PDB file of C-alpha atoms in Angstrom:
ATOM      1  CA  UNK A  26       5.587  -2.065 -14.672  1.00 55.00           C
ATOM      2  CA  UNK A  27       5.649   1.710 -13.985  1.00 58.00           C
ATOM      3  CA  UNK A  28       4.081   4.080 -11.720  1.00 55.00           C
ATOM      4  CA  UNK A  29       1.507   5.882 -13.918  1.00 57.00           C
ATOM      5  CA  UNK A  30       0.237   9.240 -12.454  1.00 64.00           C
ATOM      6  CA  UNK A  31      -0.701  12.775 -13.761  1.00 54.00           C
ATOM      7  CA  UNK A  32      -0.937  16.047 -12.068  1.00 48.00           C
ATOM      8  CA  UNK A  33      -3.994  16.623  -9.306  1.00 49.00           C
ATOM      9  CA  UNK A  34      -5.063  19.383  -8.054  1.00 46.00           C
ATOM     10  CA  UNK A  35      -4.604  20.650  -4.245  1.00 49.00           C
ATOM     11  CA  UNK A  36      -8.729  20.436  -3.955  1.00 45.00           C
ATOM     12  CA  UNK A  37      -9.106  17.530  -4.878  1.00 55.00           C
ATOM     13  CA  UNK A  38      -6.952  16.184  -2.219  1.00 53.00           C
ATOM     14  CA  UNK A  39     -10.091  16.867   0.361  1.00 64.00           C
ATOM     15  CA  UNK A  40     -11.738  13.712   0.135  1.00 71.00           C
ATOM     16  CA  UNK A  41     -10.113  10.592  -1.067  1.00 86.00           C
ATOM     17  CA  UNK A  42     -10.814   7.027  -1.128  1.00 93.00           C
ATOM     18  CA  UNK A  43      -7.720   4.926  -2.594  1.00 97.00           C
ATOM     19  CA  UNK A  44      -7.720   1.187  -3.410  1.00 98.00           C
ATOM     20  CA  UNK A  45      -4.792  -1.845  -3.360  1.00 98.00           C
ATOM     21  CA  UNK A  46      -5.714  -4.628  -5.250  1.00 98.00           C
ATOM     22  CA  UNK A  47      -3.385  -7.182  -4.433  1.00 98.00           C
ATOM     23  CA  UNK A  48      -2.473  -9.131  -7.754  1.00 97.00           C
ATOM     24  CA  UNK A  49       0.235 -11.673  -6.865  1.00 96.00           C
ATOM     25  CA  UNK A  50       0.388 -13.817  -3.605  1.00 96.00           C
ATOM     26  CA  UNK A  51       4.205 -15.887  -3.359  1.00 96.00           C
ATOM     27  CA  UNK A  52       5.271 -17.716  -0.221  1.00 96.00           C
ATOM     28  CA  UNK A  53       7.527 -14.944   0.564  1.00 96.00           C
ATOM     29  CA  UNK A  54       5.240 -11.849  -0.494  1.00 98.00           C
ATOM     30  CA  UNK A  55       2.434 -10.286  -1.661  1.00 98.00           C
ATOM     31  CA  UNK A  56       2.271  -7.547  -4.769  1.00 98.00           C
ATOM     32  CA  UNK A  57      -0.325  -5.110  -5.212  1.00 98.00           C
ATOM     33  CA  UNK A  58      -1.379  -2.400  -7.768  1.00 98.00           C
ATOM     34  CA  UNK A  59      -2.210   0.968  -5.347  1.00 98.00           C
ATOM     35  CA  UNK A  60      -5.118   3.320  -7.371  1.00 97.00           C
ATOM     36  CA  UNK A  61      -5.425   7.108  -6.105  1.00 96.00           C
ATOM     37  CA  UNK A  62      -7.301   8.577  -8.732  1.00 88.00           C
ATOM     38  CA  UNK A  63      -5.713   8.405 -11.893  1.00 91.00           C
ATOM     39  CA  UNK A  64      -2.349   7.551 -10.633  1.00 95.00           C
ATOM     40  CA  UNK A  65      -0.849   3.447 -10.158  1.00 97.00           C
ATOM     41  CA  UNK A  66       1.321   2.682  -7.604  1.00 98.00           C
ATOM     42  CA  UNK A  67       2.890  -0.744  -6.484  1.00 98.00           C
ATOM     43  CA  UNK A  68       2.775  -2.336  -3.314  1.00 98.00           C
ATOM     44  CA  UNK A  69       4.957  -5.181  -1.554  1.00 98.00           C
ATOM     45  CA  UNK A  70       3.943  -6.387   1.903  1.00 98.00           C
ATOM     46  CA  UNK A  71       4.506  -9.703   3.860  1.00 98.00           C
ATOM     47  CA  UNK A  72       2.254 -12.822   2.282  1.00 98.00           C
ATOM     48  CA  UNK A  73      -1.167 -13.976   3.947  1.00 97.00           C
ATOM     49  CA  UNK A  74      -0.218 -16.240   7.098  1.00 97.00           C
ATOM     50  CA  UNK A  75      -3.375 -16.282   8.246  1.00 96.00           C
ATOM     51  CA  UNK A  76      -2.934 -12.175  10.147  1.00 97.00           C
ATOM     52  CA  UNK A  77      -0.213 -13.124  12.269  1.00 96.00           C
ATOM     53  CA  UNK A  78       0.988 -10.233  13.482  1.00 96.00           C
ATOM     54  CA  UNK A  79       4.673  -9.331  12.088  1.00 95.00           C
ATOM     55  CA  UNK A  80       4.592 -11.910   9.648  1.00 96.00           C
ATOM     56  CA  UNK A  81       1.300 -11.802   7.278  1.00 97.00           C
ATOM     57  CA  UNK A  82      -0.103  -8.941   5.505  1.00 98.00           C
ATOM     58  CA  UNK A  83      -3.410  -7.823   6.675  1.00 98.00           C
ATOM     59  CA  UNK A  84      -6.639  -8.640   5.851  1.00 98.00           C
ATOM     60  CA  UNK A  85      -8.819  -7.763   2.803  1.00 98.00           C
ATOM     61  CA  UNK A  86     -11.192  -4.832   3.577  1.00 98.00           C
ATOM     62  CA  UNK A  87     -12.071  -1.108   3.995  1.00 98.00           C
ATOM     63  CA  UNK A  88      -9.505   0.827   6.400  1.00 98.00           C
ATOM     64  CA  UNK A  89      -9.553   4.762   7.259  1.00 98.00           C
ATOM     65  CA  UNK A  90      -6.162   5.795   7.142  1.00 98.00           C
ATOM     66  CA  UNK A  91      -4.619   8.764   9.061  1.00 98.00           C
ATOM     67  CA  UNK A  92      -1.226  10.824   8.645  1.00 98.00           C
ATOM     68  CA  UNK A  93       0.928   9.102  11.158  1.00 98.00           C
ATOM     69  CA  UNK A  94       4.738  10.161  12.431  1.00 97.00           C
ATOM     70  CA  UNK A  95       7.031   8.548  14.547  1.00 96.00           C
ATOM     71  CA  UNK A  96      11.110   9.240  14.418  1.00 95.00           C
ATOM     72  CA  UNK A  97      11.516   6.187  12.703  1.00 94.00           C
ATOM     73  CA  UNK A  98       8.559   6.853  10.201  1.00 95.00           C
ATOM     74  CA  UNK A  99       7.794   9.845   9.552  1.00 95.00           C
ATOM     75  CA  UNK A 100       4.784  11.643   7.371  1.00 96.00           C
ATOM     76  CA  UNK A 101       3.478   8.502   6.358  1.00 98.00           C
ATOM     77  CA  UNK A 102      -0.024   6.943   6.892  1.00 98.00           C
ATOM     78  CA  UNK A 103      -1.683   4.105   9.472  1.00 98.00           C
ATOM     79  CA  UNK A 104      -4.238   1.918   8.739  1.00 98.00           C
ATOM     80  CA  UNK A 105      -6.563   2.246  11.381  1.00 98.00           C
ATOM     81  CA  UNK A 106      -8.914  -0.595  13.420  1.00 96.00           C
ATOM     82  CA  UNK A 107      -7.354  -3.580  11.714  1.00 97.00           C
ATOM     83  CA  UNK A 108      -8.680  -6.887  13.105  1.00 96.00           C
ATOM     84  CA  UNK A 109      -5.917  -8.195  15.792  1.00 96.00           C
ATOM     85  CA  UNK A 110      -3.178  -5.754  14.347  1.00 97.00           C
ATOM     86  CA  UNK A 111      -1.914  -2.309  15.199  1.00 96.00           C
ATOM     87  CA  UNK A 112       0.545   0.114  13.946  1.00 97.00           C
ATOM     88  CA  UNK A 113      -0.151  -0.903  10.105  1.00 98.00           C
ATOM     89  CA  UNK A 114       1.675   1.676   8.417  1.00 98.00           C
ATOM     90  CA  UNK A 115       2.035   2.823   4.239  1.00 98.00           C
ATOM     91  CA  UNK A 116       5.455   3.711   4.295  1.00 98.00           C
ATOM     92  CA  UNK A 117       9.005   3.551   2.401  1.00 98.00           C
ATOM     93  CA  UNK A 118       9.817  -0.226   1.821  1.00 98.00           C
ATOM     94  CA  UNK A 119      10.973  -2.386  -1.483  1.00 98.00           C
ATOM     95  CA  UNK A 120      11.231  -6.022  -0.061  1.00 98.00           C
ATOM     96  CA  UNK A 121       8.869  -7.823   1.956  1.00 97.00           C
ATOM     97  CA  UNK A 122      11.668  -8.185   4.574  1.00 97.00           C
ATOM     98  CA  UNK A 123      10.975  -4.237   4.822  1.00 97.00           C
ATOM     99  CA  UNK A 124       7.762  -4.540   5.978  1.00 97.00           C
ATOM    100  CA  UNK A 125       6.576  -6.077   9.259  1.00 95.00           C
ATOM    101  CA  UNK A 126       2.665  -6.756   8.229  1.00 95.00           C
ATOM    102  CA  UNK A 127       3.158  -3.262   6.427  1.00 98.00           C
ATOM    103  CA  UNK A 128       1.916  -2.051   3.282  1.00 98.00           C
ATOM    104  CA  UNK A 129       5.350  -0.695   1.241  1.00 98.00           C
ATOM    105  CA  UNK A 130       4.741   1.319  -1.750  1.00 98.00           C
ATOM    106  CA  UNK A 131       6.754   1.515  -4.997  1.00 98.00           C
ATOM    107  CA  UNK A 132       6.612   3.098  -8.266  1.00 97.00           C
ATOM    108  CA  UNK A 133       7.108  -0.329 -10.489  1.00 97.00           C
ATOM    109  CA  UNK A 134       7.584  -3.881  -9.906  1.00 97.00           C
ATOM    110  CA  UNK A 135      10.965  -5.252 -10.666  1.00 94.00           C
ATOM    111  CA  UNK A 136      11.014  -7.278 -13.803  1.00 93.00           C
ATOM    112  CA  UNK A 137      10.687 -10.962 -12.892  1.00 91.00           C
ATOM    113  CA  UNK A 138      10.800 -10.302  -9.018  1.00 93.00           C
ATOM    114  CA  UNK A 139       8.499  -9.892  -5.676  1.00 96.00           C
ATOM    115  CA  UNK A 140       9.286  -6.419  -4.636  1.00 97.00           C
ATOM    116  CA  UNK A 141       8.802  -3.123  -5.709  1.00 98.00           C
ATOM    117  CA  UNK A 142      11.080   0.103  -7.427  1.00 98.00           C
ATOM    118  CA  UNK A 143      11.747   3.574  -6.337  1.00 98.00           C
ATOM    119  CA  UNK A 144      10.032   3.098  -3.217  1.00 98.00           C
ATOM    120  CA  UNK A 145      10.919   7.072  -1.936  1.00 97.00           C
ATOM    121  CA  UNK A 146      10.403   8.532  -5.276  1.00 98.00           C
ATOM    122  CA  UNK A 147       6.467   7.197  -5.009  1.00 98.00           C
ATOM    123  CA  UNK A 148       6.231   7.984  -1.091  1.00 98.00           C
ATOM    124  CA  UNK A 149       6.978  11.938  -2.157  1.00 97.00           C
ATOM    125  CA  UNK A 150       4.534  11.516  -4.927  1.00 97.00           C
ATOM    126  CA  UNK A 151       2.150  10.161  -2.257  1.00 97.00           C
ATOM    127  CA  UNK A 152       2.670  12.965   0.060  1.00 96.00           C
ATOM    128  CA  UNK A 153       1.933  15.744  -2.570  1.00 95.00           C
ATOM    129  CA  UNK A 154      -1.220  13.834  -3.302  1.00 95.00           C
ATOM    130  CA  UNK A 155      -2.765  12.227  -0.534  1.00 96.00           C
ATOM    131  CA  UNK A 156      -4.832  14.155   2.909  1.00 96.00           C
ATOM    132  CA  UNK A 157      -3.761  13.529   6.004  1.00 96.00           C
ATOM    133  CA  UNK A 158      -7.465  11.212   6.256  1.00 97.00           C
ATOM    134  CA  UNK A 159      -8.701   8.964   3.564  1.00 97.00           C
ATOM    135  CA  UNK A 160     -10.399   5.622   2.930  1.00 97.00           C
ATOM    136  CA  UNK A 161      -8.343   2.210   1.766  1.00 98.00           C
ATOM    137  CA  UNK A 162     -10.287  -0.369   0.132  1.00 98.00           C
ATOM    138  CA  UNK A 163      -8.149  -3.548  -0.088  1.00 98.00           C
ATOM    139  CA  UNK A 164      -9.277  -6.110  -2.549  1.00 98.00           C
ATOM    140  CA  UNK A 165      -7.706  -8.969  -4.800  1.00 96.00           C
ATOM    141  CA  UNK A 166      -7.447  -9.362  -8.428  1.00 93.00           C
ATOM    142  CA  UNK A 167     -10.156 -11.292  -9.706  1.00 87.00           C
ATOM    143  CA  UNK A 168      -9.697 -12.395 -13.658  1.00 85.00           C
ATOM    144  CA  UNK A 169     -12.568 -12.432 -15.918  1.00 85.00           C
ATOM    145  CA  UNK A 170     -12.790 -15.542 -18.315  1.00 81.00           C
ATOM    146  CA  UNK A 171     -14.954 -15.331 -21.255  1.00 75.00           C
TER     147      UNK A 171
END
């Protein structure tokens, strides 16, 4: 699986409201599909242990995000007011070992594996499209049987 994205234009980077629907939940990680607009990312971050910090990804629900830089991390985004949690970042990562209750972001998922491709190549394709302030629903995949 690939990053799909087209071209946006700069005004419609004003107002944005992105969502991660997390598809895939292993004992060592958990996958998601990242929409913004008509673009697909992939995401890796730590599995659900319950919120504990540093070792679970975060809960399910609506963050506003804001650009963020540290010298470790820099031009990336935080997830802000996240129940019991703080510095939640969207930044470079492949593996769930890269991620400390973080939300990495990849262009693909490897084939047959729990962690995410060309992790830089989609954080420069975020940068050109995201604001520095935007809205992050996160959800779960929920299959439809007939």
């Amino acid at each position: 699986m690939n990053s799909i994205c087209s071209a946006m234009q700069g005004t419609e980077r004003k107002h944005m409201d992105c969502n991660l629907q997390r598809f895939a939940y292993g004992p060592d990680a958990t996958l998601g599909r990242l929409r913004v607009r008509d673009c697909v990312f992939y995401t890796v971050e730590r599995p659900w242990l319950g919120n504990r910090p540093f070792e679970s990804c975060i809960p399910e629900g609506i963050y506003s995000c804001e650009a963020y830089s540290s010298q470790r991390y820099l031009n990336v985004w935080e997830l802000l007011e996240v129940p019991g949690r703080s510095k939640i970042l969207i930044h470079t990562a492949n593996y769930s070992s890269d991620v400390q209750g973080c939300i990495g972001v990849g262009s693909g998922v490897a084939p047959g594996g729990w962690w995410v491709m060309q992790s830089r190549k989609a954080m420069g394709q975020l940068r050109d499209m995201l604001p520095p302030n935007f809205n992050l629903t996160i959800t779960h995949y929920v299959p439809e049987y007939p």
